[in-house]
Short mmCIF file of C-alpha atoms in Angstrom, two decimals:
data_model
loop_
_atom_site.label_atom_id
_atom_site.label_comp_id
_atom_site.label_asym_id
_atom_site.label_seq_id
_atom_site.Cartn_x
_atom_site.Cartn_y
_atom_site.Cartn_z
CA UNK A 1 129.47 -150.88 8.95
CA UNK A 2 126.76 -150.90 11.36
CA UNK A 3 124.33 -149.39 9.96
CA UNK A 4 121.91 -152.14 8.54
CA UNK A 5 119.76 -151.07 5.16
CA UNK A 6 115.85 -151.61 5.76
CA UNK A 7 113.99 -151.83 2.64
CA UNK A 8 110.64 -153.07 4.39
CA UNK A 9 110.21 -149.10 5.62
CA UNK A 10 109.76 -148.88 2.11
CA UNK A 11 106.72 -150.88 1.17
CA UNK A 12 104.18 -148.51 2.77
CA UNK A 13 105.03 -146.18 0.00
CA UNK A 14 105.10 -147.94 -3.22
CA UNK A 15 101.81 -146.12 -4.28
CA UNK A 16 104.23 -143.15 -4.21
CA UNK A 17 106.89 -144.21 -5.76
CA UNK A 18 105.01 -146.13 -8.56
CA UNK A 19 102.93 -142.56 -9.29
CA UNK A 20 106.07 -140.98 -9.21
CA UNK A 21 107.34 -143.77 -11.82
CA UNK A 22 104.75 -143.28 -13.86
CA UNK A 23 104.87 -139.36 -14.43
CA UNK A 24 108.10 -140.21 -15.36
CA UNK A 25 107.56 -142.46 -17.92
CA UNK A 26 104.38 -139.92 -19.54
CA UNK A 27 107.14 -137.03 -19.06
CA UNK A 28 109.35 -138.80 -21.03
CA UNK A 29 107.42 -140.40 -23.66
CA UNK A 30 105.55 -136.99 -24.22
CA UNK A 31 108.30 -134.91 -24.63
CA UNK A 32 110.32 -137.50 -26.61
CA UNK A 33 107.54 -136.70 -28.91
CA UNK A 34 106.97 -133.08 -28.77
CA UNK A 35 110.71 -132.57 -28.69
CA UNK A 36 111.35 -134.47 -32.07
CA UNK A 37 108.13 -132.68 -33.95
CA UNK A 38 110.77 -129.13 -32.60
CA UNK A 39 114.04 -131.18 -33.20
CA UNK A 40 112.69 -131.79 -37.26
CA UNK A 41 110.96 -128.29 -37.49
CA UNK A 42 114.45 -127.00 -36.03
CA UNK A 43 116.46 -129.40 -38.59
CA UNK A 44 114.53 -128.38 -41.65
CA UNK A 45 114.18 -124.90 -40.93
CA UNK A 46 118.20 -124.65 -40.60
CA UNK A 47 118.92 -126.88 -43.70
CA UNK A 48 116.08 -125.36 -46.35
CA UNK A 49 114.30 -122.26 -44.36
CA UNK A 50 115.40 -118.80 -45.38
CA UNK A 51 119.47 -117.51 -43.48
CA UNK A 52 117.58 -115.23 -40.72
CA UNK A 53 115.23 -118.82 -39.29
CA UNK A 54 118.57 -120.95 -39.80
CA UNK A 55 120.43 -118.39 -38.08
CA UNK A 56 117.54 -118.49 -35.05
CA UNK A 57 117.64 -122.25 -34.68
CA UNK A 58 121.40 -122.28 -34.59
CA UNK A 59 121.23 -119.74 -31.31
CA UNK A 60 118.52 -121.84 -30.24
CA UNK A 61 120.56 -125.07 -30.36
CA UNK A 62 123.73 -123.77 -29.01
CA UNK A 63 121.96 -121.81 -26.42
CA UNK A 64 120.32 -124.83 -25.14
CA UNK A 65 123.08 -127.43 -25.60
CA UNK A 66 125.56 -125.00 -23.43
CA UNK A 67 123.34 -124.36 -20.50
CA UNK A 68 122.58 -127.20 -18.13
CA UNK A 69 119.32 -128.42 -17.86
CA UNK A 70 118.74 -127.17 -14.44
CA UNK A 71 119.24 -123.98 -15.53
CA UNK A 72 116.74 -123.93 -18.37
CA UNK A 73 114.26 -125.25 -16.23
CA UNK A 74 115.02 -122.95 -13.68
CA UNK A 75 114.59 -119.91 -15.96
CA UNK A 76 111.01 -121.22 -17.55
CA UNK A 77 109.59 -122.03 -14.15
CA UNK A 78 110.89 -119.48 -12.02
CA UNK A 79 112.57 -116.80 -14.53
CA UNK A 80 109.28 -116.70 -16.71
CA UNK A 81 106.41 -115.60 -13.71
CA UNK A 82 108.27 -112.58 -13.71
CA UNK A 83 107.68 -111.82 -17.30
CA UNK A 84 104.38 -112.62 -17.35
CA UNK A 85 103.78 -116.23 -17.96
CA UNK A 86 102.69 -118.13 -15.46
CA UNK A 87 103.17 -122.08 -15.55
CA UNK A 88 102.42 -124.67 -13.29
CA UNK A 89 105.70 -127.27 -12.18
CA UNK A 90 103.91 -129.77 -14.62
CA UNK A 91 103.76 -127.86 -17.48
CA UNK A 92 107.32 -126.08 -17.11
CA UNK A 93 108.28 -129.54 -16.63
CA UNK A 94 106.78 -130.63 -19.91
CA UNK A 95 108.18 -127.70 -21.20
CA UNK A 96 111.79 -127.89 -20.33
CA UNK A 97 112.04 -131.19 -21.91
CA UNK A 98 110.36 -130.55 -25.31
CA UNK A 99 113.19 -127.26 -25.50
CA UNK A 100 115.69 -129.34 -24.27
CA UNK A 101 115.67 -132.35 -26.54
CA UNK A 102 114.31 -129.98 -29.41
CA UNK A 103 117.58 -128.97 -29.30
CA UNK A 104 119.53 -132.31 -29.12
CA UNK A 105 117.69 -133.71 -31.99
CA UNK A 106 118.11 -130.56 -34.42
CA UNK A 107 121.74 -131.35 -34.67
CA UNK A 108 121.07 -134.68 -34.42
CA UNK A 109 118.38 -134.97 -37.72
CA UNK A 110 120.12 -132.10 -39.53
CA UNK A 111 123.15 -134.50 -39.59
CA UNK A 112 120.87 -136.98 -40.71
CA UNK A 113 119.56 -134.75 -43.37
CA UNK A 114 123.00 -134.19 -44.77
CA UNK A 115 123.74 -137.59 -44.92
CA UNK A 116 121.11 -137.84 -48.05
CA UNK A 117 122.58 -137.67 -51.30
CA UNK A 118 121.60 -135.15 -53.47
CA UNK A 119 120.87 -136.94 -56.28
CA UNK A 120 117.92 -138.36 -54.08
CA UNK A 121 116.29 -134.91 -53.67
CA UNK A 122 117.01 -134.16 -57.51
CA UNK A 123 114.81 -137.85 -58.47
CA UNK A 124 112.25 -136.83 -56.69
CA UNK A 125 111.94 -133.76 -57.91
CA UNK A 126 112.21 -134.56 -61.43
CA UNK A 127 109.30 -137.16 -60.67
CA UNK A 128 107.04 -134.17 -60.03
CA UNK A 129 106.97 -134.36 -56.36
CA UNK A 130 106.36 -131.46 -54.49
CA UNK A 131 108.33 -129.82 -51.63
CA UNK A 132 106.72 -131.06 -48.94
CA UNK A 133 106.68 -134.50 -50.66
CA UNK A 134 110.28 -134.70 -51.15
CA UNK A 135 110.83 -133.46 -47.67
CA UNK A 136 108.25 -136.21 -45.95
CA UNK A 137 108.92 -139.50 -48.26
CA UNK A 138 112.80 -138.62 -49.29
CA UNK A 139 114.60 -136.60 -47.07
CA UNK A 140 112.91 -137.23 -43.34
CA UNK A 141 112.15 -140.77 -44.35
CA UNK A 142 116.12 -141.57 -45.20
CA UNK A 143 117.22 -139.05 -42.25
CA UNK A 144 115.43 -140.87 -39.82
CA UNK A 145 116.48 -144.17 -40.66
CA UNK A 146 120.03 -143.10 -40.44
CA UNK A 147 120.26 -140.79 -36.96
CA UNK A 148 117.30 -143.40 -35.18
CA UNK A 149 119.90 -145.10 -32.93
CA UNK A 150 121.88 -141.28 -32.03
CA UNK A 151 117.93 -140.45 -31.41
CA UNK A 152 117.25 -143.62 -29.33
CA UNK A 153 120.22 -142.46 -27.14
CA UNK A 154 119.44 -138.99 -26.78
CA UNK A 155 116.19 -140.10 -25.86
CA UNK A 156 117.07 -141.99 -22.49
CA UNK A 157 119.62 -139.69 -21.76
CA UNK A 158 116.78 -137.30 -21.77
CA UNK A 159 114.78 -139.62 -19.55
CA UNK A 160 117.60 -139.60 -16.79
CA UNK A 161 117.90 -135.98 -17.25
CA UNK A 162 114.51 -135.46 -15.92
CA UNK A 163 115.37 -136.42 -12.68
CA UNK A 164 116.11 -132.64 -12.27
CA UNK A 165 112.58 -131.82 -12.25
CA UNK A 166 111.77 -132.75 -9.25
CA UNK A 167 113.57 -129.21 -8.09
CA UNK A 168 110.44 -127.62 -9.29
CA UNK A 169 108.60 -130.01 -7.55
CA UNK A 170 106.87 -131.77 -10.40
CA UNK A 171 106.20 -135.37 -9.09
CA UNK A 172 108.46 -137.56 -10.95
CA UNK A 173 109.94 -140.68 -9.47
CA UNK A 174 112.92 -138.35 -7.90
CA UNK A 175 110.18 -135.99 -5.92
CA UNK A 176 108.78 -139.01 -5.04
CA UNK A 177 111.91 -140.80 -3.74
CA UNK A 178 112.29 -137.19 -2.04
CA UNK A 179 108.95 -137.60 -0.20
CA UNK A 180 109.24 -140.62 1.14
CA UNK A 181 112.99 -139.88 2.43
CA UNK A 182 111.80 -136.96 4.07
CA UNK A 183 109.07 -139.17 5.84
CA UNK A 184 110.90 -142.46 7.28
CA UNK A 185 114.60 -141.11 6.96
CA UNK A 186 115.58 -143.90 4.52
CA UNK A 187 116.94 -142.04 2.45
CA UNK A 188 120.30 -144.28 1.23
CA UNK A 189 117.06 -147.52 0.56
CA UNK A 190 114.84 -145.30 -1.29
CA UNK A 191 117.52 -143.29 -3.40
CA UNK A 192 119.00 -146.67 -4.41
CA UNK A 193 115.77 -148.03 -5.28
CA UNK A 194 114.72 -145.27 -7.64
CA UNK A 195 118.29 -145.31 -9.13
CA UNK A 196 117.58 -148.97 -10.04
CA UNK A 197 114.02 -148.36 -11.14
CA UNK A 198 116.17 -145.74 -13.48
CA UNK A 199 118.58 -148.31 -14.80
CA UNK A 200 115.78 -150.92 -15.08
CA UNK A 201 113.41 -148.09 -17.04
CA UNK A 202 117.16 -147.10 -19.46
CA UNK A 203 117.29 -150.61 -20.38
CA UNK A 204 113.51 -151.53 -21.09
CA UNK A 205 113.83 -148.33 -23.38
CA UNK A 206 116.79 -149.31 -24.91
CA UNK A 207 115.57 -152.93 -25.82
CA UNK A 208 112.15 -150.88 -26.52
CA UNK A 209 113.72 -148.24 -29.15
CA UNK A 210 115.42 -150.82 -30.60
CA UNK A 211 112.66 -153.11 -31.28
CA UNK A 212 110.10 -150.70 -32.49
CA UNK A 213 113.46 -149.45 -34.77
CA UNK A 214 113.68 -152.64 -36.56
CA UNK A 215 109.95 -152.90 -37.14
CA UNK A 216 109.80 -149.31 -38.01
CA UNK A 217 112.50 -149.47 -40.70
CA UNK A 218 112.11 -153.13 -41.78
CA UNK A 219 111.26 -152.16 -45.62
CA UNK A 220 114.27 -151.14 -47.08
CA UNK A 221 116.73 -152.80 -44.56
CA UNK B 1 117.51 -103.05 3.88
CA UNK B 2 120.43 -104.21 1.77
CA UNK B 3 120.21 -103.53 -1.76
CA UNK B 4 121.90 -105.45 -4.46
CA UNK B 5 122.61 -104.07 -7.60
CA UNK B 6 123.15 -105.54 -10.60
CA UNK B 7 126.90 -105.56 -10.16
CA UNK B 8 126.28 -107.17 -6.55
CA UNK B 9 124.97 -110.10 -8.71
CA UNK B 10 126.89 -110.02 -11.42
CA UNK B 11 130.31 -110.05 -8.95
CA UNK B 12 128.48 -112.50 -6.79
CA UNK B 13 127.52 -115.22 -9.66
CA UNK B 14 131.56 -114.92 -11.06
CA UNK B 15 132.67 -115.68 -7.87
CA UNK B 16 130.49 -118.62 -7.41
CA UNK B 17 131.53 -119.84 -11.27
CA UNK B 18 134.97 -119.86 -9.72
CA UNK B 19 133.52 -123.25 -7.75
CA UNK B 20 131.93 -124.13 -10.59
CA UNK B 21 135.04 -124.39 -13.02
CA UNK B 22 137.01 -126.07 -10.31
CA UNK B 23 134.60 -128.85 -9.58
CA UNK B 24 134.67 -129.01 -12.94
CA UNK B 25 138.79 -129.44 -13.19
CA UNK B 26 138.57 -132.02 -10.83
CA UNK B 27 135.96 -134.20 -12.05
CA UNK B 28 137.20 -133.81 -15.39
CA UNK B 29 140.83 -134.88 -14.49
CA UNK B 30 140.46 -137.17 -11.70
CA UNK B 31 137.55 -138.82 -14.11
CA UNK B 32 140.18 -139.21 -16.40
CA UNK B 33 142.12 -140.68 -14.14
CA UNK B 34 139.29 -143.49 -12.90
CA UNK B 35 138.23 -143.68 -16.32
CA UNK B 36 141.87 -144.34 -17.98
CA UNK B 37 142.33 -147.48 -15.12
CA UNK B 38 138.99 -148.46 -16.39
CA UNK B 39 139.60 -148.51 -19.82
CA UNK B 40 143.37 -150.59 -19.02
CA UNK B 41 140.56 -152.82 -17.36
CA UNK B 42 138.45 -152.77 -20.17
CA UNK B 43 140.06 -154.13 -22.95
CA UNK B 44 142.51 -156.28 -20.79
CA UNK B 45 140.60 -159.42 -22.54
CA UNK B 46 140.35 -160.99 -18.74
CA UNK B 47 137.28 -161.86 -18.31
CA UNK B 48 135.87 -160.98 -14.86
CA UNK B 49 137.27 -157.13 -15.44
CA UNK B 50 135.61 -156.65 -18.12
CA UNK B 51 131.99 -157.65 -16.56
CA UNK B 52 133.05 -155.39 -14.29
CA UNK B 53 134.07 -152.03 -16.06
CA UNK B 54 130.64 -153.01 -17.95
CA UNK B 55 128.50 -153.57 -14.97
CA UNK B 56 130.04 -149.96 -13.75
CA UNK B 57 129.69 -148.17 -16.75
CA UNK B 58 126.04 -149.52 -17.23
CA UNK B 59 125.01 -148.03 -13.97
CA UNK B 60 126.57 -144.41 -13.78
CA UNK B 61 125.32 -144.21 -17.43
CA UNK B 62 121.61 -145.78 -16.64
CA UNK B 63 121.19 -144.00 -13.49
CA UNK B 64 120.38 -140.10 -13.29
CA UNK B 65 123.50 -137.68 -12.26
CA UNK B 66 121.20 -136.84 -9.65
CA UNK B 67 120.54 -140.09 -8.01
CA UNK B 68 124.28 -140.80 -7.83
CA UNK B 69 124.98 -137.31 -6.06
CA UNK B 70 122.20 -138.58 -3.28
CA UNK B 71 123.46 -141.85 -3.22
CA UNK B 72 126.98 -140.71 -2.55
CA UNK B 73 125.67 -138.07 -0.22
CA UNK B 74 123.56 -140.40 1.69
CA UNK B 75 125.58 -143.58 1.35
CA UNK B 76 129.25 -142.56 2.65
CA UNK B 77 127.35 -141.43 5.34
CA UNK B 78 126.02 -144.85 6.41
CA UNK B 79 129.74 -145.84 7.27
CA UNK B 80 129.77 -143.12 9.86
CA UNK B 81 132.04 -140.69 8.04
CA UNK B 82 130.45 -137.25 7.93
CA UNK B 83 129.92 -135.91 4.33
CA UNK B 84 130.77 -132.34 3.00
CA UNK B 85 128.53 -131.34 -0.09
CA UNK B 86 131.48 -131.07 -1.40
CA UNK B 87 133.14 -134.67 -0.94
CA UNK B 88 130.23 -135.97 -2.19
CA UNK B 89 129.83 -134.01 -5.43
CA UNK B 90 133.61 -134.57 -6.16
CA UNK B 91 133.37 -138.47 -5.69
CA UNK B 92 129.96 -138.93 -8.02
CA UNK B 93 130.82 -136.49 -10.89
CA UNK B 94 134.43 -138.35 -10.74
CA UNK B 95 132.66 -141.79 -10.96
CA UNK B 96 130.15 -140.36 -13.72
CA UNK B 97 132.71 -138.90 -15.83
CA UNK B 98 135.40 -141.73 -15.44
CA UNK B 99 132.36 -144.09 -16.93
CA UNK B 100 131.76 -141.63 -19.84
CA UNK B 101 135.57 -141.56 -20.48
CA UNK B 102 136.26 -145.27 -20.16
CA UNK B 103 133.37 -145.90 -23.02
CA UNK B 104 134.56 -143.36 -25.11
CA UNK B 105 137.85 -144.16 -24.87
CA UNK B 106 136.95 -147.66 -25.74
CA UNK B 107 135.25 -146.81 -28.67
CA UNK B 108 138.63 -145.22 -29.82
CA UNK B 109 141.23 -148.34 -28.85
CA UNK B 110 138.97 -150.86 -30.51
CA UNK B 111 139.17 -148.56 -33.92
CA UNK B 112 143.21 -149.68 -33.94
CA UNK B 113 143.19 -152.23 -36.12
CA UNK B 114 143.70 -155.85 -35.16
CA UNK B 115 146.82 -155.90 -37.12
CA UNK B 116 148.66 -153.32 -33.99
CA UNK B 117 147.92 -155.42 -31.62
CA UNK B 118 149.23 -158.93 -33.37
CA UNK B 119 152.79 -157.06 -34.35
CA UNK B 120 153.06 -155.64 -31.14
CA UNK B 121 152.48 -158.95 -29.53
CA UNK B 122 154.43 -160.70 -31.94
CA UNK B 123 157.53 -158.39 -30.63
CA UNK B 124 156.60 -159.89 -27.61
CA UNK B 125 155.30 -156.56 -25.75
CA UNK B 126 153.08 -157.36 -22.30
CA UNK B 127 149.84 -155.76 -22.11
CA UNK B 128 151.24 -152.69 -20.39
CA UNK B 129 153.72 -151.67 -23.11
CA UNK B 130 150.99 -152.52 -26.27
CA UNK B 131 148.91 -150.00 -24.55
CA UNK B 132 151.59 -147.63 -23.46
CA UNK B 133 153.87 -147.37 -26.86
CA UNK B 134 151.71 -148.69 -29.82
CA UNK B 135 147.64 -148.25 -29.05
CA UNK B 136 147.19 -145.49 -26.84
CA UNK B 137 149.15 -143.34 -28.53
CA UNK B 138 147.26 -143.62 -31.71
CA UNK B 139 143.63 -144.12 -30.05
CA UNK B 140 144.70 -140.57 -28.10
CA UNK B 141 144.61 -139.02 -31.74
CA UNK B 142 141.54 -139.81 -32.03
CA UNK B 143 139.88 -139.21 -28.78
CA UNK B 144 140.37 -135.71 -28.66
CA UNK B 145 137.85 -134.62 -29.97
CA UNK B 146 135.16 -136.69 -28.22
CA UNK B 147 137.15 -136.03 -24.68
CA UNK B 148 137.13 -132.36 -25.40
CA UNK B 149 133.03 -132.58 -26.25
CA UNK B 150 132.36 -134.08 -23.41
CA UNK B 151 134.11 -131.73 -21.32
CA UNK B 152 130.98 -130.04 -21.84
CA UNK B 153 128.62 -132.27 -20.64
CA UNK B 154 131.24 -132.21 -17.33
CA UNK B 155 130.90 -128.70 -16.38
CA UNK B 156 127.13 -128.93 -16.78
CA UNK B 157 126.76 -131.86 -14.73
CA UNK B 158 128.23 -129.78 -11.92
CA UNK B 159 125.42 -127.61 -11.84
CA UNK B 160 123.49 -130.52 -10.32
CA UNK B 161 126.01 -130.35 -7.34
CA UNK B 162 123.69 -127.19 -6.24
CA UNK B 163 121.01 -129.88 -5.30
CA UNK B 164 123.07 -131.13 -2.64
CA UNK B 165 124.04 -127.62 -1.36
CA UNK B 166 127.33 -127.15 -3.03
CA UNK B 167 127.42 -123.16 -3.73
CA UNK B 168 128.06 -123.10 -7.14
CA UNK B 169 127.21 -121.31 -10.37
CA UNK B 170 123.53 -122.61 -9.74
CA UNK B 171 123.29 -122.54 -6.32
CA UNK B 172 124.47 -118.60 -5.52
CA UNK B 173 121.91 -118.39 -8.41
CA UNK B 174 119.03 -119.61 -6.34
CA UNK B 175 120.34 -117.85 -3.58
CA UNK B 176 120.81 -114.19 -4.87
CA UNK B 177 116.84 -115.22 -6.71
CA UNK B 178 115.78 -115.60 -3.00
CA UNK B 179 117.65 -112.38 -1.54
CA UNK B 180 116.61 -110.22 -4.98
CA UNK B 181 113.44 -111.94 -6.53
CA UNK B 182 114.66 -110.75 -9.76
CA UNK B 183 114.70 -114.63 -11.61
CA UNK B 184 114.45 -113.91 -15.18
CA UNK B 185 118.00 -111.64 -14.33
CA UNK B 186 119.72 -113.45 -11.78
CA UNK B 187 118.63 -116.87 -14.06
CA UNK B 188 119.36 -114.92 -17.30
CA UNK B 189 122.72 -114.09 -16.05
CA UNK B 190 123.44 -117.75 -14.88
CA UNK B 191 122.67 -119.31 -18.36
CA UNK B 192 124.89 -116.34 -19.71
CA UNK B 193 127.64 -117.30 -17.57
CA UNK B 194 127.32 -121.34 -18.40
CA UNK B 195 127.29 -120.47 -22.20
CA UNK B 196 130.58 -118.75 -21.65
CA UNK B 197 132.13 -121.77 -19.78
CA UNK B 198 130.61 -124.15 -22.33
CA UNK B 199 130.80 -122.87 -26.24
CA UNK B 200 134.56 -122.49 -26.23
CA UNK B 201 134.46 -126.02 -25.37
CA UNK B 202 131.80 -127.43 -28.03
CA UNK B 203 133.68 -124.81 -30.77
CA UNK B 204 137.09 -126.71 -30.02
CA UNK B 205 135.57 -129.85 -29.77
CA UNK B 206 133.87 -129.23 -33.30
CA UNK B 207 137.22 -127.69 -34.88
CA UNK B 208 139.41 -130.77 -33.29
CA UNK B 209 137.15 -133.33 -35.33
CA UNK B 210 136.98 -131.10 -38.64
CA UNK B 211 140.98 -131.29 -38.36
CA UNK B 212 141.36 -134.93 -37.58
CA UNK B 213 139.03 -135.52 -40.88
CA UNK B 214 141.24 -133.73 -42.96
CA UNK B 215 144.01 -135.70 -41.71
CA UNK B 216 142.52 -138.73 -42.90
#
């Protein structure tokens, strides 16, 4: 090989690449949220909402977990102008990733759900609680505990999925990597760079989700 | 002007999907291929293999698909070998899914229970032949399902193959889009297409683990 890698062409960009980073890291922690507030609407609905919503979040899920996620964003940002509703790359973005893991964590909480005994639900009723109280401090509370490491997972592999959206040209850490390959030609340096700023950013949010898991479920453990 | 209709991009999207499920073939079985090596690698209890297989598995399942399509795209290139979209979509989806494979595999050999491996050692077996007549063939039961899942997750990783200019499924999307600027059909009609490819596969994978549960 004669070809000899030059990282130093790099260092004139690392504002880039660092803004990039950091979209990345908001994309992700925003939709992680956003995504799991649809993922336990989704789950709920389809366990205790009336046949016709469980039968619309089941399309939903299976719609969404058999199309890649190129396609989906593809669709919202380009497919949607054309019906009428205009989105900026951010936004679709934002967008694609709430639908996406929305989607991924349905299943994943509704088996969580199902893992609760029954006689749980019947205490708590018979102790007066209402619905919503049963749902919040019996149901989501043992659900949670139970699916959190499935979550965690889904979670990053969301994070690496949204790599894509640089095809939109939101400025993640992949549009970033793009730009600056497209300026000095480096482009084996920089990709490999922003793969291992990937790997580096899985693993902090591994060791992360894992953490805040044990101090989040310490009570009953 | 030429005119497409919507059979011009119906005929033109099924003919791209034809790339699309082959890709697909290949990664999938030359994956399995990479990732069955792996998995021998593994579990071998040698030390220096295993850091390995775990060092490999931790990158292609840390980094993006994405990143490892540009790195293989960019990187073969550095040794002076010129790169078809193509070569380079084949080797990162096969290196991706072998990963995937190996750890799921994995997860299935170490469910044998000790006691397997002790008899078949005590019958003086090497490695090779444990593997071959008395773990594999029981860890296969119960990777089916999983395999079959992930299948899935194979045929819509090749979708990101159309970032690198492979015409695919996605990519004659993107290019009929330009030619028609009709993108809530021509994407409409791509999702349609992937949902086909992909729900037979999550409905089998689903049935195979109901079945192995009632086997139990």
């Amino acid at each position: 090989m004669t070809y000899k890698l030059q990282f130093a062409e790099l260092l004139p960009y690392w504002d880039v690449l660092l803004q990039g980073l950091i979209f990345t890291i908001v994309l992700t922690l925003v939709s992680t949220f956003t995504g799991i507030a649809v993922g336990t609407a989704g789950a709920s609905l389809r366990t205790f909402g009336p046949k016709w919503a469980g039968a619309i979040v089941t399309a939903y899920v299976e719609l969404i977990r058999n199309t890649p996620f190129i396609v989906q964003l593809f669709f919202i940002f380009f497919g949607l102008p054309a019906a009428g509703v205009m989105l900026s790359e951010t936004t679709a973005a934002f967008l694609a990733m709430t639908i996406n893991l929305g989607a991924y964590s349905t299943e994943i909480i509704r088996a969580g759900i199902q893992a609760v005994p029954k006689g749980h639900i019947e205490a708590g009723v018979s102790l007066a609680m209402t619905k919503w109280e049963v749902l919040r401090h019996i149901i989501l509370n043992q659900a949670f505990r139970k699916i959190y490491p499935a979550l965690s997972s889904q979670i990053i592999i969301v994070m690496l999925g949204s790599a894509v959206v640089s095809q939109v040209s939101a400025q993640d850490l992949t549009y970033a990597a793009n730009f600056v390959a497209s300026r000095n030609f480096r482009n084996f340096e920089v990709y490999l760079l922003a793969a291992l700023a990937y790997l580096l950013l899985a693993m902090l949010a591994r060791s992360l989700l894992r953490g805040f898991g044990r101090i989040l479920f310490k009570a009953a453990n | 002007m030429l005119q497409f209709s919507f059979w011009d991009i119906l005929s033109n999207l099924l003919i791209a999907t034809q790339w699309t499920i082959i890709l697909s073939l290949i990664a999938f079985v030359c994956g399995g291929v990479v990732g069955l090596i792996l998995l021998f690698m593994r579990v071998s209890g040698i030390k220096p293999l295993e850091w390995f297989t775990k060092g490999y598995i931790e990158f292609f399942q840390g980094t993006p698909l994405l990143m490892q399509l540009f790195l293989f795209f960019f990187g073969i290139a550095l040794f002076g070998v010129e790169v078809s979209p193509w070569m380079a979509a084949t080797l990162a989806l096969t290196f991706w899914t072998s990963a995937f494979l190996t750890e799921i595999w994995r997860g299935c050999v170490e469910s044998i229970s000790k006691g397997q491996w002790e008899a078949s050692t005590s019958l003086a077996m090497t490695y090779i032949e444990q593997m071959r007549y008395v773990i594999l063939p029981q860890a296969s039961r119960i990777a089916v399902a999983p395999t079959v899942g992930f299948s899935v997750q194979v045929v819509k990783g090749t979708a990101l193959a159309s970032i690198i200019g492979f015409v695919e499924l996605t990519k004659a999307g993107t290019m009929l889009n330009n030619a028609t600027f009709k993108p809530f059909l021509v994407y409409s009609l791509v999702a349609l297409i992937y949902f086909c490819l992909c729900y037979p596969l999550s409905w089998g994978a689903k049935k195979l683990e109901g079945r192995l549960n009632v086997a139990r």
